[in-house]
PDB file of C-alpha atoms in Angstrom:
ATOM      1  CA  LYS A  16      59.726   9.212  -7.598  1.00 53.00           C
ATOM      2  CA  LYS A  17      57.082  10.834  -9.833  1.00 49.00           C
ATOM      3  CA  ASN A  18      55.332   7.444 -10.232  1.00 55.00           C
ATOM      4  CA  MET A  19      55.336   6.958  -6.464  1.00 55.00           C
ATOM      5  CA  LEU A  20      53.752  10.394  -5.921  1.00 49.00           C
ATOM      6  CA  LYS A  21      51.185   9.693  -8.605  1.00 53.00           C
ATOM      7  CA  LYS A  22      50.347   6.325  -7.084  1.00 54.00           C
ATOM      8  CA  TYR A  23      50.214   7.813  -3.592  1.00 57.00           C
ATOM      9  CA  GLY A  24      47.939  10.604  -4.818  1.00 56.00           C
ATOM     10  CA  LEU A  25      45.594   8.106  -6.467  1.00 57.00           C
ATOM     11  CA  PHE A  26      45.514   6.096  -3.257  1.00 55.00           C
ATOM     12  CA  VAL A  27      44.667   9.167  -1.151  1.00 54.00           C
ATOM     13  CA  ALA A  28      41.953  10.208  -3.618  1.00 56.00           C
ATOM     14  CA  THR A  29      40.490   6.699  -3.571  1.00 60.00           C
ATOM     15  CA  MET A  30      40.460   6.548   0.234  1.00 60.00           C
ATOM     16  CA  LEU A  31      38.837   9.974   0.378  1.00 61.00           C
ATOM     17  CA  SER A  32      36.176   8.790  -2.065  1.00 59.00           C
ATOM     18  CA  ILE A  33      35.568   5.702   0.073  1.00 58.00           C
ATOM     19  CA  SER A  34      35.104   7.895   3.128  1.00 61.00           C
ATOM     20  CA  ILE A  35      32.603  10.131   1.337  1.00 61.00           C
ATOM     21  CA  ALA A  36      30.719   7.154  -0.125  1.00 54.00           C
ATOM     22  CA  SER A  37      30.605   5.489   3.307  1.00 58.00           C
ATOM     23  CA  ILE A  38      29.196   8.598   4.970  1.00 59.00           C
ATOM     24  CA  LEU A  39      26.570   9.012   2.250  1.00 50.00           C
ATOM     25  CA  MET A  40      25.576   5.352   2.352  1.00 54.00           C
ATOM     26  CA  PHE A  41      25.248   5.048   6.112  1.00 54.00           C
ATOM     27  CA  ASN A  42      23.537   8.407   6.446  1.00 55.00           C
ATOM     28  CA  TYR A  43      21.033   7.396   3.745  1.00 51.00           C
ATOM     29  CA  VAL A  44      20.335   3.899   5.034  1.00 54.00           C
ATOM     30  CA  LEU A  45      20.460   4.517   8.764  1.00 57.00           C
ATOM     31  CA  SER A  46      18.877   7.958   8.986  1.00 56.00           C
ATOM     32  CA  PRO A  47      15.869   7.795  11.342  1.00 58.00           C
ATOM     33  CA  GLU A  48      12.642   8.090   9.367  1.00 75.00           C
ATOM     34  CA  LYS A  49       9.020   7.280  10.022  1.00 81.00           C
ATOM     35  CA  LYS A  50       8.250   3.643   9.334  1.00 92.00           C
ATOM     36  CA  LEU A  51       4.708   2.322   9.083  1.00 97.00           C
ATOM     37  CA  PRO A  52       3.742  -0.889  10.890  1.00 97.00           C
ATOM     38  CA  ILE A  53       2.940  -4.053   8.970  1.00 98.00           C
ATOM     39  CA  TYR A  54      -0.417  -5.165  10.321  1.00 98.00           C
ATOM     40  CA  GLN A  55      -1.186  -8.801  11.064  1.00 98.00           C
ATOM     41  CA  PRO A  56      -4.624 -10.278  11.905  1.00 97.00           C
ATOM     42  CA  SER A  57      -3.544 -10.797  15.532  1.00 97.00           C
ATOM     43  CA  MET A  58      -3.049  -7.005  15.850  1.00 97.00           C
ATOM     44  CA  VAL A  59      -6.600  -6.106  14.762  1.00 96.00           C
ATOM     45  CA  LYS A  60      -9.825  -6.003  16.798  1.00 94.00           C
ATOM     46  CA  PHE A  61     -10.953  -9.621  16.761  1.00 94.00           C
ATOM     47  CA  GLN A  62     -14.571  -8.808  15.816  1.00 93.00           C
ATOM     48  CA  LEU A  63     -13.329  -7.600  12.426  1.00 93.00           C
ATOM     49  CA  VAL A  64     -11.247 -10.690  11.705  1.00 95.00           C
ATOM     50  CA  ASP A  65     -12.439 -14.120  10.646  1.00 93.00           C
ATOM     51  CA  SER A  66     -11.719 -16.743  13.298  1.00 93.00           C
ATOM     52  CA  THR A  67      -9.642 -18.767  10.828  1.00 94.00           C
ATOM     53  CA  VAL A  68      -6.963 -16.054  10.646  1.00 96.00           C
ATOM     54  CA  GLN A  69      -7.175 -14.370  14.065  1.00 95.00           C
ATOM     55  CA  HIS A  70      -4.073 -16.237  15.224  1.00 95.00           C
ATOM     56  CA  VAL A  71      -1.854 -15.112  12.315  1.00 97.00           C
ATOM     57  CA  LYS A  72       1.105 -13.032  13.492  1.00 96.00           C
ATOM     58  CA  ARG A  73       3.359 -12.992  10.435  1.00 96.00           C
ATOM     59  CA  PHE A  74       3.333 -12.839   6.638  1.00 96.00           C
ATOM     60  CA  HIS A  75      -0.276 -11.693   6.205  1.00 98.00           C
ATOM     61  CA  LYS A  76      -1.035 -10.444   2.695  1.00 98.00           C
ATOM     62  CA  ILE A  77      -4.088  -9.593   0.610  1.00 98.00           C
ATOM     63  CA  VAL A  78      -5.086 -12.744  -1.276  1.00 98.00           C
ATOM     64  CA  ASP A  79      -5.643 -13.046  -5.021  1.00 98.00           C
ATOM     65  CA  PHE A  80      -9.018 -11.780  -6.188  1.00 98.00           C
ATOM     66  CA  GLU A  81     -11.103 -11.402  -9.326  1.00 98.00           C
ATOM     67  CA  LEU A  82     -14.012  -8.961  -9.371  1.00 98.00           C
ATOM     68  CA  THR A  83     -15.816  -6.711 -11.882  1.00 98.00           C
ATOM     69  CA  ASN A  84     -15.664  -2.926 -11.922  1.00 98.00           C
ATOM     70  CA  GLN A  85     -18.063  -0.144 -12.919  1.00 98.00           C
ATOM     71  CA  ASN A  86     -17.036  -0.497 -16.565  1.00 98.00           C
ATOM     72  CA  ASN A  87     -17.716  -4.250 -16.619  1.00 98.00           C
ATOM     73  CA  LYS A  88     -13.963  -4.892 -16.672  1.00 98.00           C
ATOM     74  CA  ILE A  89     -12.425  -7.814 -14.786  1.00 98.00           C
ATOM     75  CA  ILE A  90     -10.254  -6.480 -11.951  1.00 98.00           C
ATOM     76  CA  THR A  91      -7.663  -8.770 -10.372  1.00 98.00           C
ATOM     77  CA  ASN A  92      -4.917  -8.356  -7.814  1.00 97.00           C
ATOM     78  CA  LYS A  93      -2.399  -8.164 -10.682  1.00 97.00           C
ATOM     79  CA  ILE A  94      -3.591  -4.625 -11.469  1.00 97.00           C
ATOM     80  CA  TYR A  95      -2.551  -3.621  -7.947  1.00 97.00           C
ATOM     81  CA  ASP A  96       0.659  -5.634  -7.672  1.00 96.00           C
ATOM     82  CA  GLY A  97       3.611  -3.288  -7.232  1.00 96.00           C
ATOM     83  CA  LYS A  98       1.268  -0.379  -6.430  1.00 97.00           C
ATOM     84  CA  ILE A  99       0.283   1.438  -3.263  1.00 98.00           C
ATOM     85  CA  TYR A 100      -3.487   1.427  -2.899  1.00 98.00           C
ATOM     86  CA  ILE A 101      -6.307   2.402  -0.567  1.00 98.00           C
ATOM     87  CA  ALA A 102      -9.216  -0.024  -0.196  1.00 98.00           C
ATOM     88  CA  ASP A 103     -12.616   0.234   1.456  1.00 97.00           C
ATOM     89  CA  PHE A 104     -16.038  -1.447   1.606  1.00 97.00           C
ATOM     90  CA  PHE A 105     -19.362   0.313   0.989  1.00 96.00           C
ATOM     91  CA  PHE A 106     -22.745   0.024  -0.729  1.00 96.00           C
ATOM     92  CA  THR A 107     -24.478   2.526  -2.979  1.00 96.00           C
ATOM     93  CA  THR A 108     -27.749   2.661  -1.022  1.00 95.00           C
ATOM     94  CA  CYS A 109     -26.014   3.295   2.300  1.00 92.00           C
ATOM     95  CA  PRO A 110     -27.584   6.409   3.892  1.00 90.00           C
ATOM     96  CA  GLY A 111     -25.090   6.775   6.734  1.00 90.00           C
ATOM     97  CA  ILE A 112     -21.297   6.727   6.559  1.00 95.00           C
ATOM     98  CA  CYS A 113     -20.839   5.702   2.909  1.00 95.00           C
ATOM     99  CA  PRO A 114     -21.480   9.113   1.304  1.00 95.00           C
ATOM    100  CA  ILE A 115     -18.903  10.687   3.637  1.00 97.00           C
ATOM    101  CA  MET A 116     -16.431   7.903   2.879  1.00 97.00           C
ATOM    102  CA  THR A 117     -16.931   8.364  -0.843  1.00 97.00           C
ATOM    103  CA  ASP A 118     -16.406  12.123  -0.577  1.00 97.00           C
ATOM    104  CA  ASN A 119     -13.181  11.546   1.340  1.00 98.00           C
ATOM    105  CA  MET A 120     -12.020   8.987  -1.203  1.00 98.00           C
ATOM    106  CA  ILE A 121     -12.639  11.625  -3.881  1.00 98.00           C
ATOM    107  CA  THR A 122     -10.254  13.892  -1.942  1.00 97.00           C
ATOM    108  CA  ILE A 123      -7.625  11.122  -1.991  1.00 98.00           C
ATOM    109  CA  GLN A 124      -8.264  10.618  -5.707  1.00 98.00           C
ATOM    110  CA  GLU A 125      -7.636  14.298  -6.451  1.00 97.00           C
ATOM    111  CA  LYS A 126      -4.507  14.339  -4.309  1.00 97.00           C
ATOM    112  CA  PHE A 127      -2.886  11.487  -6.252  1.00 98.00           C
ATOM    113  CA  LEU A 128      -4.673  11.924  -9.583  1.00 97.00           C
ATOM    114  CA  ASN A 129      -1.452  12.127 -11.611  1.00 96.00           C
ATOM    115  CA  ASP A 130       0.456   9.572  -9.552  1.00 97.00           C
ATOM    116  CA  ASP A 131       0.413   6.181 -11.290  1.00 96.00           C
ATOM    117  CA  GLN A 132       1.879   4.509  -8.218  1.00 97.00           C
ATOM    118  CA  VAL A 133      -1.234   5.145  -6.099  1.00 98.00           C
ATOM    119  CA  LEU A 134      -4.623   3.522  -6.839  1.00 98.00           C
ATOM    120  CA  LEU A 135      -8.028   3.164  -5.145  1.00 98.00           C
ATOM    121  CA  LEU A 136     -10.331   0.168  -4.729  1.00 98.00           C
ATOM    122  CA  SER A 137     -13.883   0.119  -3.318  1.00 98.00           C
ATOM    123  CA  HIS A 138     -15.831  -3.119  -2.792  1.00 97.00           C
ATOM    124  CA  THR A 139     -19.592  -3.233  -2.525  1.00 97.00           C
ATOM    125  CA  VAL A 140     -20.902  -5.412   0.301  1.00 95.00           C
ATOM    126  CA  THR A 141     -24.270  -5.788  -1.450  1.00 94.00           C
ATOM    127  CA  PRO A 142     -23.345  -7.171  -4.871  1.00 96.00           C
ATOM    128  CA  GLU A 143     -26.880  -8.484  -5.297  1.00 95.00           C
ATOM    129  CA  ILE A 144     -27.990  -4.833  -5.467  1.00 96.00           C
ATOM    130  CA  ASP A 145     -24.887  -3.072  -6.760  1.00 97.00           C
ATOM    131  CA  SER A 146     -24.646  -4.404 -10.284  1.00 98.00           C
ATOM    132  CA  VAL A 147     -22.196  -3.055 -12.861  1.00 98.00           C
ATOM    133  CA  SER A 148     -24.769  -0.573 -14.150  1.00 98.00           C
ATOM    134  CA  VAL A 149     -25.595   0.625 -10.621  1.00 98.00           C
ATOM    135  CA  LEU A 150     -21.904   1.117  -9.839  1.00 98.00           C
ATOM    136  CA  LYS A 151     -21.411   2.964 -13.127  1.00 98.00           C
ATOM    137  CA  LYS A 152     -24.229   5.389 -12.384  1.00 98.00           C
ATOM    138  CA  TYR A 153     -22.933   5.900  -8.840  1.00 98.00           C
ATOM    139  CA  SER A 154     -19.339   6.452 -10.004  1.00 98.00           C
ATOM    140  CA  ILE A 155     -20.421   9.086 -12.535  1.00 98.00           C
ATOM    141  CA  GLU A 156     -22.517  10.903  -9.937  1.00 97.00           C
ATOM    142  CA  LYS A 157     -19.621  10.953  -7.478  1.00 97.00           C
ATOM    143  CA  GLY A 158     -16.906  11.946  -9.952  1.00 97.00           C
ATOM    144  CA  VAL A 159     -14.879   8.748  -9.919  1.00 98.00           C
ATOM    145  CA  ASP A 160     -11.851   8.689 -12.246  1.00 98.00           C
ATOM    146  CA  ASP A 161     -11.930   5.260 -13.924  1.00 97.00           C
ATOM    147  CA  SER A 162      -8.162   5.192 -14.443  1.00 96.00           C
ATOM    148  CA  LYS A 163      -7.511   5.686 -10.725  1.00 98.00           C
ATOM    149  CA  TRP A 164     -10.415   4.123  -8.861  1.00 98.00           C
ATOM    150  CA  ASN A 165     -12.185   0.797  -9.329  1.00 98.00           C
ATOM    151  CA  MET A 166     -15.560   0.208  -7.711  1.00 98.00           C
ATOM    152  CA  VAL A 167     -16.071  -3.542  -7.771  1.00 98.00           C
ATOM    153  CA  THR A 168     -18.849  -6.059  -7.467  1.00 98.00           C
ATOM    154  CA  GLY A 169     -18.879  -9.833  -7.824  1.00 97.00           C
ATOM    155  CA  ASP A 170     -19.290 -13.036  -5.876  1.00 96.00           C
ATOM    156  CA  LYS A 171     -20.580 -12.204  -2.388  1.00 95.00           C
ATOM    157  CA  LYS A 172     -18.605 -14.969  -0.699  1.00 95.00           C
ATOM    158  CA  GLN A 173     -15.378 -13.682  -2.220  1.00 97.00           C
ATOM    159  CA  ILE A 174     -16.096 -10.110  -1.107  1.00 96.00           C
ATOM    160  CA  TYR A 175     -16.992 -11.351   2.388  1.00 94.00           C
ATOM    161  CA  ASN A 176     -13.746 -13.302   2.635  1.00 95.00           C
ATOM    162  CA  LEU A 177     -11.723 -10.350   1.379  1.00 97.00           C
ATOM    163  CA  ALA A 178     -13.270  -8.087   4.017  1.00 96.00           C
ATOM    164  CA  ARG A 179     -12.897 -10.538   6.904  1.00 94.00           C
ATOM    165  CA  LYS A 180      -9.780 -12.542   6.011  1.00 96.00           C
ATOM    166  CA  SER A 181      -7.659 -10.118   3.982  1.00 98.00           C
ATOM    167  CA  TYR A 182      -8.487  -6.468   4.698  1.00 97.00           C
ATOM    168  CA  LEU A 183      -9.759  -7.167   8.255  1.00 96.00           C
ATOM    169  CA  VAL A 184     -12.454  -4.479   8.243  1.00 95.00           C
ATOM    170  CA  ALA A 185     -15.891  -6.092   8.553  1.00 91.00           C
ATOM    171  CA  GLU A 186     -17.936  -7.560  11.352  1.00 88.00           C
ATOM    172  CA  ASP A 187     -19.912 -10.767  10.940  1.00 83.00           C
ATOM    173  CA  ILE A 188     -23.608 -10.646  11.758  1.00 77.00           C
ATOM    174  CA  GLU A 189     -26.371 -13.118  12.505  1.00 72.00           C
ATOM    175  CA  SER A 190     -28.465 -13.207   9.359  1.00 65.00           C
ATOM    176  CA  SER A 191     -30.566 -15.539   7.283  1.00 56.00           C
ATOM    177  CA  ASN A 192     -28.622 -14.266   4.272  1.00 73.00           C
ATOM    178  CA  LEU A 193     -25.282 -15.997   3.892  1.00 70.00           C
ATOM    179  CA  TYR A 194     -22.185 -13.757   3.914  1.00 82.00           C
ATOM    180  CA  ASP A 195     -23.938 -10.659   5.213  1.00 80.00           C
ATOM    181  CA  MET A 196     -21.612  -8.369   7.169  1.00 84.00           C
ATOM    182  CA  ILE A 197     -21.346  -4.946   8.743  1.00 84.00           C
ATOM    183  CA  HIS A 198     -18.677  -2.983   6.929  1.00 88.00           C
ATOM    184  CA  THR A 199     -16.694  -0.393   8.865  1.00 91.00           C
ATOM    185  CA  GLU A 200     -15.656   3.146   7.982  1.00 95.00           C
ATOM    186  CA  ASN A 201     -12.045   2.002   7.657  1.00 97.00           C
ATOM    187  CA  PHE A 202      -9.831   2.830   4.709  1.00 98.00           C
ATOM    188  CA  VAL A 203      -7.004   0.323   4.370  1.00 98.00           C
ATOM    189  CA  LEU A 204      -3.557   1.345   3.134  1.00 98.00           C
ATOM    190  CA  VAL A 205      -1.886  -1.508   1.240  1.00 98.00           C
ATOM    191  CA  ASP A 206       1.735  -1.423   0.109  1.00 98.00           C
ATOM    192  CA  SER A 207       3.312  -2.656  -3.126  1.00 96.00           C
ATOM    193  CA  ARG A 208       3.804  -6.114  -1.591  1.00 97.00           C
ATOM    194  CA  ARG A 209       0.104  -6.530  -0.642  1.00 98.00           C
ATOM    195  CA  ARG A 210       0.745  -5.895   3.065  1.00 98.00           C
ATOM    196  CA  ILE A 211      -1.569  -3.776   5.244  1.00 98.00           C
ATOM    197  CA  ARG A 212       0.280  -0.688   6.468  1.00 98.00           C
ATOM    198  CA  GLY A 213      -2.530   1.341   8.034  1.00 98.00           C
ATOM    199  CA  PHE A 214      -6.205   1.708   8.963  1.00 98.00           C
ATOM    200  CA  TYR A 215      -7.933   5.103   8.796  1.00 98.00           C
ATOM    201  CA  ASP A 216     -11.377   6.446   9.664  1.00 97.00           C
ATOM    202  CA  GLY A 217     -12.891   7.197   6.270  1.00 97.00           C
ATOM    203  CA  THR A 218     -15.335   9.674   7.813  1.00 97.00           C
ATOM    204  CA  ASP A 219     -12.712  11.826   9.562  1.00 97.00           C
ATOM    205  CA  SER A 220     -10.768  14.609   7.822  1.00 95.00           C
ATOM    206  CA  GLU A 221      -7.800  14.441  10.218  1.00 97.00           C
ATOM    207  CA  SER A 222      -7.511  10.717   9.591  1.00 98.00           C
ATOM    208  CA  MET A 223      -7.521  11.445   5.854  1.00 98.00           C
ATOM    209  CA  ASN A 224      -4.643  13.882   6.298  1.00 98.00           C
ATOM    210  CA  GLN A 225      -2.750  11.154   8.130  1.00 98.00           C
ATOM    211  CA  LEU A 226      -3.508   8.711   5.321  1.00 98.00           C
ATOM    212  CA  ILE A 227      -2.127  11.116   2.727  1.00 98.00           C
ATOM    213  CA  GLU A 228       1.009  11.616   4.820  1.00 98.00           C
ATOM    214  CA  ASP A 229       1.458   7.855   5.190  1.00 98.00           C
ATOM    215  CA  VAL A 230       1.126   7.294   1.444  1.00 98.00           C
ATOM    216  CA  TYR A 231       4.132   9.582   1.005  1.00 97.00           C
ATOM    217  CA  VAL A 232       5.978   7.609   3.699  1.00 97.00           C
ATOM    218  CA  LEU A 233       5.360   4.416   1.705  1.00 96.00           C
ATOM    219  CA  LYS A 234       6.465   6.063  -1.542  1.00 96.00           C
ATOM    220  CA  LYS A 235       9.674   7.170   0.152  1.00 94.00           C
ATOM    221  CA  GLU A 236      10.165   3.674   1.577  1.00 90.00           C
ATOM    222  CA  CYS A 237       9.956   2.187  -1.929  1.00 78.00           C
ATOM    223  CA  LYS A 238      12.480   4.690  -3.290  1.00 77.00           C
ATOM    224  CA  LYS A 239      14.842   4.135  -0.377  1.00 65.00           C
ATOM    225  CA  LYS A 240      15.067   0.386  -0.981  1.00 57.00           C
ATOM    226  CA  ILE A 241      16.111   1.065  -4.559  1.00 48.00           C
ATOM    227  CA  GLY A 242      18.046   4.263  -3.926  1.00 48.00           C
ATOM    228  CA  HIS A 243      20.628   2.952  -1.476  1.00 47.00           C
ATOM    229  CA  LEU A 244      21.923   0.382  -3.987  1.00 46.00           C
ATOM    230  CA  PRO A 245      24.099   2.859  -5.982  1.00 51.00           C
ATOM    231  CA  TYR A 246      25.826   3.843  -2.762  1.00 48.00           C
ATOM    232  CA  CYS A 247      26.604   0.222  -1.969  1.00 51.00           C
ATOM    233  CA  PHE A 248      27.920  -0.296  -5.494  1.00 50.00           C
ATOM    234  CA  LEU A 249      30.057   2.855  -5.277  1.00 52.00           C
ATOM    235  CA  PHE A 250      31.449   1.735  -1.934  1.00 51.00           C
ATOM    236  CA  GLN A 251      32.441  -1.671  -3.347  1.00 55.00           C
ATOM    237  CA  CYS A 252      34.123  -0.058  -6.366  1.00 54.00           C
ATOM    238  CA  MET A 253      36.110   2.276  -4.166  1.00 53.00           C
ATOM    239  CA  VAL A 254      37.310  -0.562  -1.945  1.00 50.00           C
ATOM    240  CA  TYR A 255      38.389  -2.476  -5.028  1.00 50.00           C
ATOM    241  CA  LEU A 256      40.304   0.513  -6.430  1.00 52.00           C
ATOM    242  CA  ALA A 257      42.037   1.067  -3.103  1.00 52.00           C
ATOM    243  CA  PHE A 258      43.083  -2.548  -2.997  1.00 50.00           C
ATOM    244  CA  ILE A 259      44.632  -2.654  -6.494  1.00 53.00           C
ATOM    245  CA  ASN A 260      46.419   0.651  -5.976  1.00 53.00           C
ATOM    246  CA  PHE A 261      47.793  -0.078  -2.538  1.00 50.00           C
TER     247      PHE A 261
END
């Protein structure tokens, strides 16, 4: 009789644990939370997208790249793989929107200065002018943190293709110079899987606040995908224990 009570008590405790684990798991996984869109070329203003990718509706990602930063270091996509990052396009001699964009990127830099998961990436659209030494001087003047923010130069065709085919933020122009383009004020939020999750006006403070908020949404999204696994494992263990003690 004592063994039966003990076994029955273990069964009740196990079933109670299953109930608690189930509630926690479903509440964690199914709780309504803000989710950022995954942008495809077909969703973006066509003037900013190269005609070869305008039709793409699924699986768009930032392509592999290899450029050189302000410290003459080779920067590839591998540095950004698994990271959340904000990208933009600029040039150091720009008298209009670029200084405002750079100041706002500095604000983003300070906000996530001690967060290794968040990085910044700025591409010059005039690599023939913005050499490594020019970018270095500019980065020092603006207060760029080299461990957080890469300002890159390199092959103009590659930068053009990145702007028009990957980040979807530059307009083509009629010019005698091949691969000239009009860059926009857009900051691009890219997730840890190289997908575009947002576009933001790099000259607008309210848009910057939204960008900061959305970075936290992405960080939470990454944690959630990992975090719900223990609940699933606990649920499976509890079901197993209930079965062997029934």
